[in-house]
Coordinates of C-alpha atoms and ligand atoms in Angstrom, one line a residue:
X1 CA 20.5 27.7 21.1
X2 CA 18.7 26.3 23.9
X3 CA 21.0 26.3 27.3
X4 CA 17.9 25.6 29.8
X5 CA 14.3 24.4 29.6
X6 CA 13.1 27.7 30.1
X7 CA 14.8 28.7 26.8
X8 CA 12.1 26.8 25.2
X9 CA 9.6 29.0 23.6
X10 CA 6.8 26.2 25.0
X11 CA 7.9 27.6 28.4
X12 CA 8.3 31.3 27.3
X13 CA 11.7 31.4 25.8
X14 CA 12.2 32.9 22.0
X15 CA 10.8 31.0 19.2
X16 CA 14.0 29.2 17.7
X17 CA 12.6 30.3 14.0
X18 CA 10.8 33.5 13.8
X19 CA 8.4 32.0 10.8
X20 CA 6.7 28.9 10.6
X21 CA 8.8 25.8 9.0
X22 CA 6.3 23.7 7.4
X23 CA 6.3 20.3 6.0
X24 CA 4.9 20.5 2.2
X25 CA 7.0 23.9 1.1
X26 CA 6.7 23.8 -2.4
X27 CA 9.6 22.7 -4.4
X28 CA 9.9 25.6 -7.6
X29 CA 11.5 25.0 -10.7
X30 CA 13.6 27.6 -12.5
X31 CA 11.0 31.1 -12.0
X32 CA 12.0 32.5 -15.3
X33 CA 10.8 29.0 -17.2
X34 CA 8.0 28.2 -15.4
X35 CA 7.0 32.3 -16.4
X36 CA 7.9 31.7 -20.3
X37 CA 6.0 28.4 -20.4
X38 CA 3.3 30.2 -18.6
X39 CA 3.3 32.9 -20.9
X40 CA 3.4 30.9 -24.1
X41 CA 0.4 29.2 -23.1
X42 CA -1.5 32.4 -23.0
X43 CA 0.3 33.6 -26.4
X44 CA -1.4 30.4 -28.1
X45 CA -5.1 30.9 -26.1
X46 CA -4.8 27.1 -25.3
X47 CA -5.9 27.3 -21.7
X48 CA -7.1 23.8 -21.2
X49 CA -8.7 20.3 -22.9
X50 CA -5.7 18.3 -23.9
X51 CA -3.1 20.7 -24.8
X52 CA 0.4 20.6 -25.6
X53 CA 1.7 20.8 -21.9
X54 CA -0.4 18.2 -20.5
X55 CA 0.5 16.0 -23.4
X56 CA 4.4 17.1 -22.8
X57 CA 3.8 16.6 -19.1
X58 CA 1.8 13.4 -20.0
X59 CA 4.7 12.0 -22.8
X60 CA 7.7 13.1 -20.1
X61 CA 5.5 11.5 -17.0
X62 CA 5.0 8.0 -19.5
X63 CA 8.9 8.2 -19.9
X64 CA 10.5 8.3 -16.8
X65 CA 7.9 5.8 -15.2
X66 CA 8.4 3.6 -18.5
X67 CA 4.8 2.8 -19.4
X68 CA 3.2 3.3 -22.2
X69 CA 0.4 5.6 -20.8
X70 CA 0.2 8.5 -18.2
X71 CA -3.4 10.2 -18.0
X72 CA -3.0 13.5 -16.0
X73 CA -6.0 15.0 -14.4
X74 CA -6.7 18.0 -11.8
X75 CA -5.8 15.9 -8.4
X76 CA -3.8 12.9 -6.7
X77 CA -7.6 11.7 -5.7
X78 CA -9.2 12.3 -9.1
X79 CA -6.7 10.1 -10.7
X80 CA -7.4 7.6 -8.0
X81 CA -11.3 8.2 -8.3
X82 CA -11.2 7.7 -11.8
X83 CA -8.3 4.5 -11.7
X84 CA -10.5 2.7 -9.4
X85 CA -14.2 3.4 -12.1
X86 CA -11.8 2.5 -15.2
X87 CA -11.0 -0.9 -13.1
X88 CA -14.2 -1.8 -12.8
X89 CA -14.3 -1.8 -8.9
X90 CA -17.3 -2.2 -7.1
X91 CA -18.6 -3.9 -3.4
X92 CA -15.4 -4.1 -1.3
X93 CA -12.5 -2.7 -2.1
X94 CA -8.8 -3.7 0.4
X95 CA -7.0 -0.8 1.3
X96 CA -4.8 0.7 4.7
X97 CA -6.5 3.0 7.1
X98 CA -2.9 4.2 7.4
X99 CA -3.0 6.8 4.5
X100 CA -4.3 10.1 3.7
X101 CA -7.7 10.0 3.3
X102 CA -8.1 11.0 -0.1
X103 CA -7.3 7.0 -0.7
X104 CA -10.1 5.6 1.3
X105 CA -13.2 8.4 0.2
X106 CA -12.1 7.9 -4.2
X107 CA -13.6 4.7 -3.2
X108 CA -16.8 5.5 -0.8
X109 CA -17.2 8.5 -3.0
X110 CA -18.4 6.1 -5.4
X111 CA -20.3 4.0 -3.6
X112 CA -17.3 1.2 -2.8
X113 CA -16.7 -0.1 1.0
X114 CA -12.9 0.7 2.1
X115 CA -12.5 -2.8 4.0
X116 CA -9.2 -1.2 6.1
X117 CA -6.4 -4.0 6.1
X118 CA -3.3 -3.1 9.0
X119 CA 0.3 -2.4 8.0
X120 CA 3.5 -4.0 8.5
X121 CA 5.1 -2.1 11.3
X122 CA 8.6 -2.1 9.3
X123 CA 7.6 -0.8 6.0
X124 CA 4.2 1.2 6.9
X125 CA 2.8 -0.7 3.9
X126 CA -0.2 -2.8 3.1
X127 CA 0.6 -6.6 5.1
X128 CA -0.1 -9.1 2.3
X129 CA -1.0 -11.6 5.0
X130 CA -3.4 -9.5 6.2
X131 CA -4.9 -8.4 3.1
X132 CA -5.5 -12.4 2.2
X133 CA -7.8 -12.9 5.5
X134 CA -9.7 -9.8 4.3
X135 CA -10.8 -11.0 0.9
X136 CA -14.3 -12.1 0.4
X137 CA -16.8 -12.9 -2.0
X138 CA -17.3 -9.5 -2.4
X139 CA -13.5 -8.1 -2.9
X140 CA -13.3 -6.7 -6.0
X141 CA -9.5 -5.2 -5.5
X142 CA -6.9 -4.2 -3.7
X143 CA -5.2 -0.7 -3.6
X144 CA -1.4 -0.7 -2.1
X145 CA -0.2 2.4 -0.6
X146 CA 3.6 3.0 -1.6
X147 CA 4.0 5.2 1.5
X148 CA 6.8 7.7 1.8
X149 CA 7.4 6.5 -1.9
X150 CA 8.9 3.0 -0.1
X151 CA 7.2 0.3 -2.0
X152 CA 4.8 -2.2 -1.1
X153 CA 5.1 -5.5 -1.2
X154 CA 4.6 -5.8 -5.1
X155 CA 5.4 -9.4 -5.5
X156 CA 2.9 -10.7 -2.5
X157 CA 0.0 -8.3 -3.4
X158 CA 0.3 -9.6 -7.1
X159 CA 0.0 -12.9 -6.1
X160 CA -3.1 -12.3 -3.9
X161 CA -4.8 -10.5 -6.6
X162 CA -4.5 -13.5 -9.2
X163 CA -5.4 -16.0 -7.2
X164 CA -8.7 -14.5 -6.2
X165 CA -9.4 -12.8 -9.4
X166 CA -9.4 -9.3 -8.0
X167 CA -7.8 -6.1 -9.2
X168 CA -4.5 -4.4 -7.9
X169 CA -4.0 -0.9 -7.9
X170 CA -1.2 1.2 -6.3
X171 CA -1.4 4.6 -5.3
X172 CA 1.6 6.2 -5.5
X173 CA 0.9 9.5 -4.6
X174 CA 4.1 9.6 -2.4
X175 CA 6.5 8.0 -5.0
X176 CA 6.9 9.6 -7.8
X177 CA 10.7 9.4 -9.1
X178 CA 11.3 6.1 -6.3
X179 CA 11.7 2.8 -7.5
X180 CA 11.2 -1.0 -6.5
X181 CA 13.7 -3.9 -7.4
X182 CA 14.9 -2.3 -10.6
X183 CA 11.6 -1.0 -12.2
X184 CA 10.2 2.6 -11.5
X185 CA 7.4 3.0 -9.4
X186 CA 4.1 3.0 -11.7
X187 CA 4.7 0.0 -13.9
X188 CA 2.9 -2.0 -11.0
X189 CA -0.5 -3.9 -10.5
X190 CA -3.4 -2.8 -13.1
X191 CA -2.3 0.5 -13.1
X192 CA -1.2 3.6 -10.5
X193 CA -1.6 6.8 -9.3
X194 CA 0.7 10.1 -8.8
X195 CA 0.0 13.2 -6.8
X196 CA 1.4 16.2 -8.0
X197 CA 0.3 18.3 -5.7
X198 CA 1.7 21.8 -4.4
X199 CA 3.4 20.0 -1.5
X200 CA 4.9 16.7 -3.3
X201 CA 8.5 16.5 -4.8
X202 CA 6.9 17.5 -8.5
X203 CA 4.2 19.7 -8.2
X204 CA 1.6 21.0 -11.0
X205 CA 0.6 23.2 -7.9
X206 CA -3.3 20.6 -7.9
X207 CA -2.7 18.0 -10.6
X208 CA -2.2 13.9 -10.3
X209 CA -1.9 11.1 -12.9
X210 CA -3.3 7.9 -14.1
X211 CA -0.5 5.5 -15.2
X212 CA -0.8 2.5 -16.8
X213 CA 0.4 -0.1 -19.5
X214 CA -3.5 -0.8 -19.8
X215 CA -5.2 0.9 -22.9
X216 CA -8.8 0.3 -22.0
X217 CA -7.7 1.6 -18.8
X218 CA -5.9 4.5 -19.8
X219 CA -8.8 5.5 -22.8
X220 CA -11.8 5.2 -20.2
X221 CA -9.7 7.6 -17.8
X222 CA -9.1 9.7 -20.8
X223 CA -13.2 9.6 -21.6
X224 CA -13.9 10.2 -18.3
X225 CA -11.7 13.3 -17.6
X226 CA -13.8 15.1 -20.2
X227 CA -17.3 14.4 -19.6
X228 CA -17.1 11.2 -21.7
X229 CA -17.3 12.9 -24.8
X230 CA -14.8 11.0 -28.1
X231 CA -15.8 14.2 -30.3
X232 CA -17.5 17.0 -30.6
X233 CA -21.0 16.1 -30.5
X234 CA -20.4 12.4 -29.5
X235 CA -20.2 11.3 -26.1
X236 CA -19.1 7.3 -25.1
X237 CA -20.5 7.2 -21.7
X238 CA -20.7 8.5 -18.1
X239 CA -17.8 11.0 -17.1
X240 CA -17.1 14.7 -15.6
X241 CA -14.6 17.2 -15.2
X242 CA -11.2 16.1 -14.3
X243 CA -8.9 17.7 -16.2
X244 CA -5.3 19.2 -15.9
X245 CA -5.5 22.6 -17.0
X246 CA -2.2 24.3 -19.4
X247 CA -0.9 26.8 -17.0
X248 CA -0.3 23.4 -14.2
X249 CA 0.5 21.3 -16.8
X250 CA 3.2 24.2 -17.8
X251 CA 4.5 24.4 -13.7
X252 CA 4.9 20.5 -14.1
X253 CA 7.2 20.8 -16.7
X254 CA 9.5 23.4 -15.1
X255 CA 9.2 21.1 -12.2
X256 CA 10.2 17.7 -13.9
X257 CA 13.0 19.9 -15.2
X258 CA 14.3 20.6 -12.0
X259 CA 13.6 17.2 -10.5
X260 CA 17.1 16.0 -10.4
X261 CA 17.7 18.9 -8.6
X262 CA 15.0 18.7 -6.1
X263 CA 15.7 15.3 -5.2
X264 CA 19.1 16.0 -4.4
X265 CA 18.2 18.8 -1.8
X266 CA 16.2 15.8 -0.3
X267 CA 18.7 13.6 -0.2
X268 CA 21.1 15.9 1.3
X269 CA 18.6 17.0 4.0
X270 CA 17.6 13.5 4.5
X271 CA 21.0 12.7 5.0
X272 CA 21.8 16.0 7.6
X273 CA 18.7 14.5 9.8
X274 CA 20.6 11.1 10.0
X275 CA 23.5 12.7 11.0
X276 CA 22.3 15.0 13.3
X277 CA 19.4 12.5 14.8
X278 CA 21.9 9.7 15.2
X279 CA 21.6 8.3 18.5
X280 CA 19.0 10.1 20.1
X281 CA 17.4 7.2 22.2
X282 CA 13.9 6.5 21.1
X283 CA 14.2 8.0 17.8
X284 CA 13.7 5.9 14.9
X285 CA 14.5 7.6 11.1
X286 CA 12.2 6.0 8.8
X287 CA 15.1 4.8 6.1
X288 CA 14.2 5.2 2.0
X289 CA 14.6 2.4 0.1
X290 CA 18.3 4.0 -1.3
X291 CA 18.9 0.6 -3.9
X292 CA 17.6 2.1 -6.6
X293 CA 16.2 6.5 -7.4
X294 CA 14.5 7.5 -4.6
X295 CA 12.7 11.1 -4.2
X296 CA 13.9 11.5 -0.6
X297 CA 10.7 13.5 0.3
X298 CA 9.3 12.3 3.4
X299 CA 11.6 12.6 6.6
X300 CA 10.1 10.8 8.9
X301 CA 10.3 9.7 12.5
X302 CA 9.1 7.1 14.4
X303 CA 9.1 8.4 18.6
X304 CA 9.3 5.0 20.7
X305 CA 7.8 6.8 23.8
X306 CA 9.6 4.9 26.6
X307 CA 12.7 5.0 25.4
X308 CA 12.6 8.7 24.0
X309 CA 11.2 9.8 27.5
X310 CA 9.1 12.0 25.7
X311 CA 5.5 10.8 23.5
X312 CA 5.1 12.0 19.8
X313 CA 2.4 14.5 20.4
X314 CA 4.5 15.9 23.3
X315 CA 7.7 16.3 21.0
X316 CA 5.5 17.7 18.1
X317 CA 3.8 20.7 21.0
X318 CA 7.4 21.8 21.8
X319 CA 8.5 22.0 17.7
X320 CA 5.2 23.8 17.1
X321 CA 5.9 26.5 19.8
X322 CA 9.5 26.9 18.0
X323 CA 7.4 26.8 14.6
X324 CA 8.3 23.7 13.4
X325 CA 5.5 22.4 12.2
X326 CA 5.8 19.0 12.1
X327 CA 2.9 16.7 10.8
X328 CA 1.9 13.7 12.4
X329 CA 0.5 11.6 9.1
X330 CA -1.9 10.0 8.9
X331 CA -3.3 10.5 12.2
X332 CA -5.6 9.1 13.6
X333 CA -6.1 6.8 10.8
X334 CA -9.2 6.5 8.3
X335 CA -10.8 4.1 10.1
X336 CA -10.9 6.9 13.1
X337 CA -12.2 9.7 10.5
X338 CA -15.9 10.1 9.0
X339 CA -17.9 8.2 8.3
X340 CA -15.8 5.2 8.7
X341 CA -15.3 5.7 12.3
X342 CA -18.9 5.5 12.4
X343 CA -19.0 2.4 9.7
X344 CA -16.6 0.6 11.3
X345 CA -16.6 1.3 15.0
X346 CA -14.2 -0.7 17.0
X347 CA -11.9 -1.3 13.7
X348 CA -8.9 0.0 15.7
X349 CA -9.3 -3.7 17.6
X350 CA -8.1 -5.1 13.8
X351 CA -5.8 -2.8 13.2
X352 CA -2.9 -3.1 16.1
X353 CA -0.2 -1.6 13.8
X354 CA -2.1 1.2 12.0
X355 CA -3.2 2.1 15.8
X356 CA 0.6 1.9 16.9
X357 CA 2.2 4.0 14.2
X358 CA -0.4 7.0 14.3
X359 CA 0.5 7.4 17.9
X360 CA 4.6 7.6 16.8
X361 CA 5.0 8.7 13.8
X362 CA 5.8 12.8 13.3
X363 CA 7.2 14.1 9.6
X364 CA 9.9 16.5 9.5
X365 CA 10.5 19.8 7.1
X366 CA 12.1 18.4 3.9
X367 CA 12.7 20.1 0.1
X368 CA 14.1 23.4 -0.8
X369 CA 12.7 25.1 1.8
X370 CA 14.7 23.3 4.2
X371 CA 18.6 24.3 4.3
X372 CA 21.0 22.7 6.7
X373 CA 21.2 24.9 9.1
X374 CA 17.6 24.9 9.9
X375 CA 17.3 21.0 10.1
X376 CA 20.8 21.3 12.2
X377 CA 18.6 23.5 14.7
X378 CA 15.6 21.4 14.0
X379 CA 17.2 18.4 15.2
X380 CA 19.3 20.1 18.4
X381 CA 15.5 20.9 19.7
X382 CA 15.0 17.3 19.6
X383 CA 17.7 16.1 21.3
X384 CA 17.4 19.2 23.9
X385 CA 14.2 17.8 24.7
X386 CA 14.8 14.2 24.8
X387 CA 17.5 14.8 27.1
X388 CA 15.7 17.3 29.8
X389 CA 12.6 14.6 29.2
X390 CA 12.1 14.5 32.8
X391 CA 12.4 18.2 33.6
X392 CA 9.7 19.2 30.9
X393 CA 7.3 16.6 32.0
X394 CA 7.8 18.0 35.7
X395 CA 7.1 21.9 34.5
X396 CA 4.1 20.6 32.9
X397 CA 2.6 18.8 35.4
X398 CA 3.4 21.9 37.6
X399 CA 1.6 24.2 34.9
X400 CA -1.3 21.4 35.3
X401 CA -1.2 21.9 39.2
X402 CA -1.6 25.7 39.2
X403 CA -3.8 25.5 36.5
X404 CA -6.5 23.1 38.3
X405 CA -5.2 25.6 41.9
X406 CA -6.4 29.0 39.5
X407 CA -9.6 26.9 38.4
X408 CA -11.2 26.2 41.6
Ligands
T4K1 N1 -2.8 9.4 -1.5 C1 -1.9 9.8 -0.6 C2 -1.1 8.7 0.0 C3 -1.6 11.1 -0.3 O1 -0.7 11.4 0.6 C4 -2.4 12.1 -1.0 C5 -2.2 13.5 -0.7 C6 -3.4 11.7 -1.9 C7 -3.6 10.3 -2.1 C8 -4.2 12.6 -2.7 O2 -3.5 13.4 -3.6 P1 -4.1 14.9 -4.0 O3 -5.5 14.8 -4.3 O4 -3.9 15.8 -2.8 O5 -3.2 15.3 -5.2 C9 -1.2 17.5 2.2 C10 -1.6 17.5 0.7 O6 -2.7 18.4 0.5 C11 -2.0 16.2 0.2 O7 -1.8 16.4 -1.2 C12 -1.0 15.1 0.6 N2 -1.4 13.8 0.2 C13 -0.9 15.1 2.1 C14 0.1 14.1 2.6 O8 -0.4 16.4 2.5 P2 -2.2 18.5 4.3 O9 -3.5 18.4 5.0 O10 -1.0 18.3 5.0 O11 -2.2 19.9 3.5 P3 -1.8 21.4 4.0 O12 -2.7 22.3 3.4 O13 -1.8 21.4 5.5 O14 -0.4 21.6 3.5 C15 0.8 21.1 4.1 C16 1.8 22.2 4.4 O15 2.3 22.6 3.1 C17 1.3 23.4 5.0 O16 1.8 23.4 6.4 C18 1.8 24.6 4.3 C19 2.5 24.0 3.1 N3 2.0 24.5 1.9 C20 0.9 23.9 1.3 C21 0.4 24.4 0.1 C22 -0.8 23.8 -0.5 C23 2.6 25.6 1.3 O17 3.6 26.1 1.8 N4 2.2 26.0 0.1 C24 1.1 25.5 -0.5 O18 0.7 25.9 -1.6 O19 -2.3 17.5 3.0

């Protein structure tokens, strides 16, 4: 517990965690399962190309989303690469800057032009009025980011793409297990796209998945996971290698089975940084869409500088030194990254909102890596430092002083 400014290990006092808290800890399903499946699939020499636990990760995947086709491949951004080719997307293609950036390069990769559309500043997704001033003759689609597995605007973005003709895609890396107005997140647009990376709420440790009610979309993602080929000698067209191998396919099942679980850790942790932020001035909980099942997995904060007394980047220095290490997604933005900050220069000018949130927004330690008692302490740092604001801004500028004294 920190009693004085000094205490903080930024000024020399004891870490308040002697290892590092990280956001992205790995949720694990039951160890003996996940070892059995893991075994079994070396028992039957079935190591990859469309085996039984992809197509039981594939069937389970189709079922809780309630489509009639889930394609799983090796990554998030395969599945997106791929979702955007089986679309037919070319020219422009209208998507946030304020994502990871795996959504912006699955289009450049391929030759597409990521026209970067601002965000609402309430829901950190897509702004359908901004994505209609951005469509133009050569706007082929438009990919909605359901960020921190909140929706976007479904409705609005539905009725952009029909009335220019263009295609809508989601990617839903984030949302897996969340849901919008009654309907799982998934069933939307031409089709969507899940992560199930190490670090999201169901993990295949690398993996992601196509999912769609489309079959030409869903067979041309199937042909182009596996080099294109229908058969053995016979091959339909242009593809490579994107697919999920058995052993991830085998952790995915172990961790759909202990979902319900994983979920309610979230929830629970969401709920102790509520309780424990509540009230800190300048501290703004990003709230999950709780109408419907929600995967709980981001914990996120939104630092309103002036009234906080401290900035985001100055908050997320003194959690680092107490190894916390909180994440500041999806700074600085794609348009600031390569090469669309070099594309695009000046694109922040269009983008007031995307600009505003990657200077506030910090994510927090969630799943089961994350117990009470260390978001309790996680979140008593906070409010230590928001209230001694003005003493830590002092020291530093003191340090700075010295500093500059020492250097000349
Ligand atoms: N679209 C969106 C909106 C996305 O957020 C993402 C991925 C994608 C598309 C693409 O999906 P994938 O192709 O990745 O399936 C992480 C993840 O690598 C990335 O999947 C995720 N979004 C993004 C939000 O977060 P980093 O740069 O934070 O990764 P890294 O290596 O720093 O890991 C985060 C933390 O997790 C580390 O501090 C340590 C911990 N960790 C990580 C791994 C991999 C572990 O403890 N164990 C592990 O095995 O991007």
């Amino acid at each position: 517990m920190k009693t004085t400014v000094n205490d903080l290990a930024i000024f020399g006092g004891r870490s308040e965690f002697p290892s590092l808290l990280h956001v992205g800890r790995p949720n694990l399903g039951d160890r003996r399962g996940t070892l059995d499946r893991i075994g079994a699939v070396f028992e039957r020499g079935w190591l990859t190309n469309d085996g039984p636990c992809v197509r039981d990760f594939e069937r389970r995947v189709a079922d809780l989303v309630g489509v009639s086709h889930c394609v799983a491949v090796s990554s998030g951004t395969t599945a997106l690469a791929f979702a955007i080719r089986a679309a037919g997307l070319s020219g422009e293609v209208i998507v946030p800057s304020f994502t990871f950036v795996g959504t912006a390069h699955a289009l450049y990769w391929q030759g597409i032009t990521p026209v970067f559309c601002d965000v609402d500043p309430q829901t950190h997704n897509i702004a359908p009025a901004r994505v209609a001033e951005l469509i133009t003759p050569r706007t082929s689609g438009i990919i909605g980011v359901h960020l921190w597995g909140r929706a976007c605007e479904v409705e609005a973005l539905r009725a952009i793409s029909r009335q220019h003709g263009v295609r809508l895609l989601f990617d839903a890396a984030h949302a897996f297990g969340c849901s919008h107005q009654g309907g799982m997140i998934g069933r939307f647009g031409d089709a969507e796209v899940f992560s199930f990376h190490a670090t999201k709420c169901v993990n295949t440790c690398e993996g992601g998945a196509v999912v769609t009610d489309n079959s030409e979309i869903a067979e041309a993602v199937r042909l182009m996971r596996n080099f294109g080929f229908v058969d053995y000698d016979l091959v339909a067209g242009v593809g490579i290698n994107g697919k999920l191998n058995e052993v991830s396919a085998a952790v995915g099942l172990s961790s759909l089975d202990a979902m319900a679980d994983f979920v309610r850790v979230n929830k629970r942790n969401y709920a102790c940084y509520r309780e424990n932020l509540r009230g800190a001035a300048g501290i703004h909980l990003v709230p999950h869409n709780e109408a419907g099942p929600c995967n709980y997995h981001y914990v996120v904060l939104e630092i309103d500088e002036a009234a906080a007394g401290l900035g985001r980047d100055e908050l997320m220095r003194i959690l680092w030194q107490e190894n916390v290490l909180a994440r500041r997604y999806f700074y600085p933005g794609c348009h600031r990254m390569k090469p669309y900050c070099d594309l695009f220069p000046g694109a922040g000018a269009h983008l007031p909102q995307t600009e505003r949130l990657c200077s506030r927004v910090l994510c927090l330690p969630n799943g089961t890596a994350a117990g009470a008692d260390e978001i309790e302490r996680v979140c008593a740092i906070i409010r230590f430092s928001l209230d001694h604001a003005t003493e830590i801004r002092a020291k530093w500028a003191a340090a700075r002083v010295e500093d500059t004294a020492h250097a000349g």
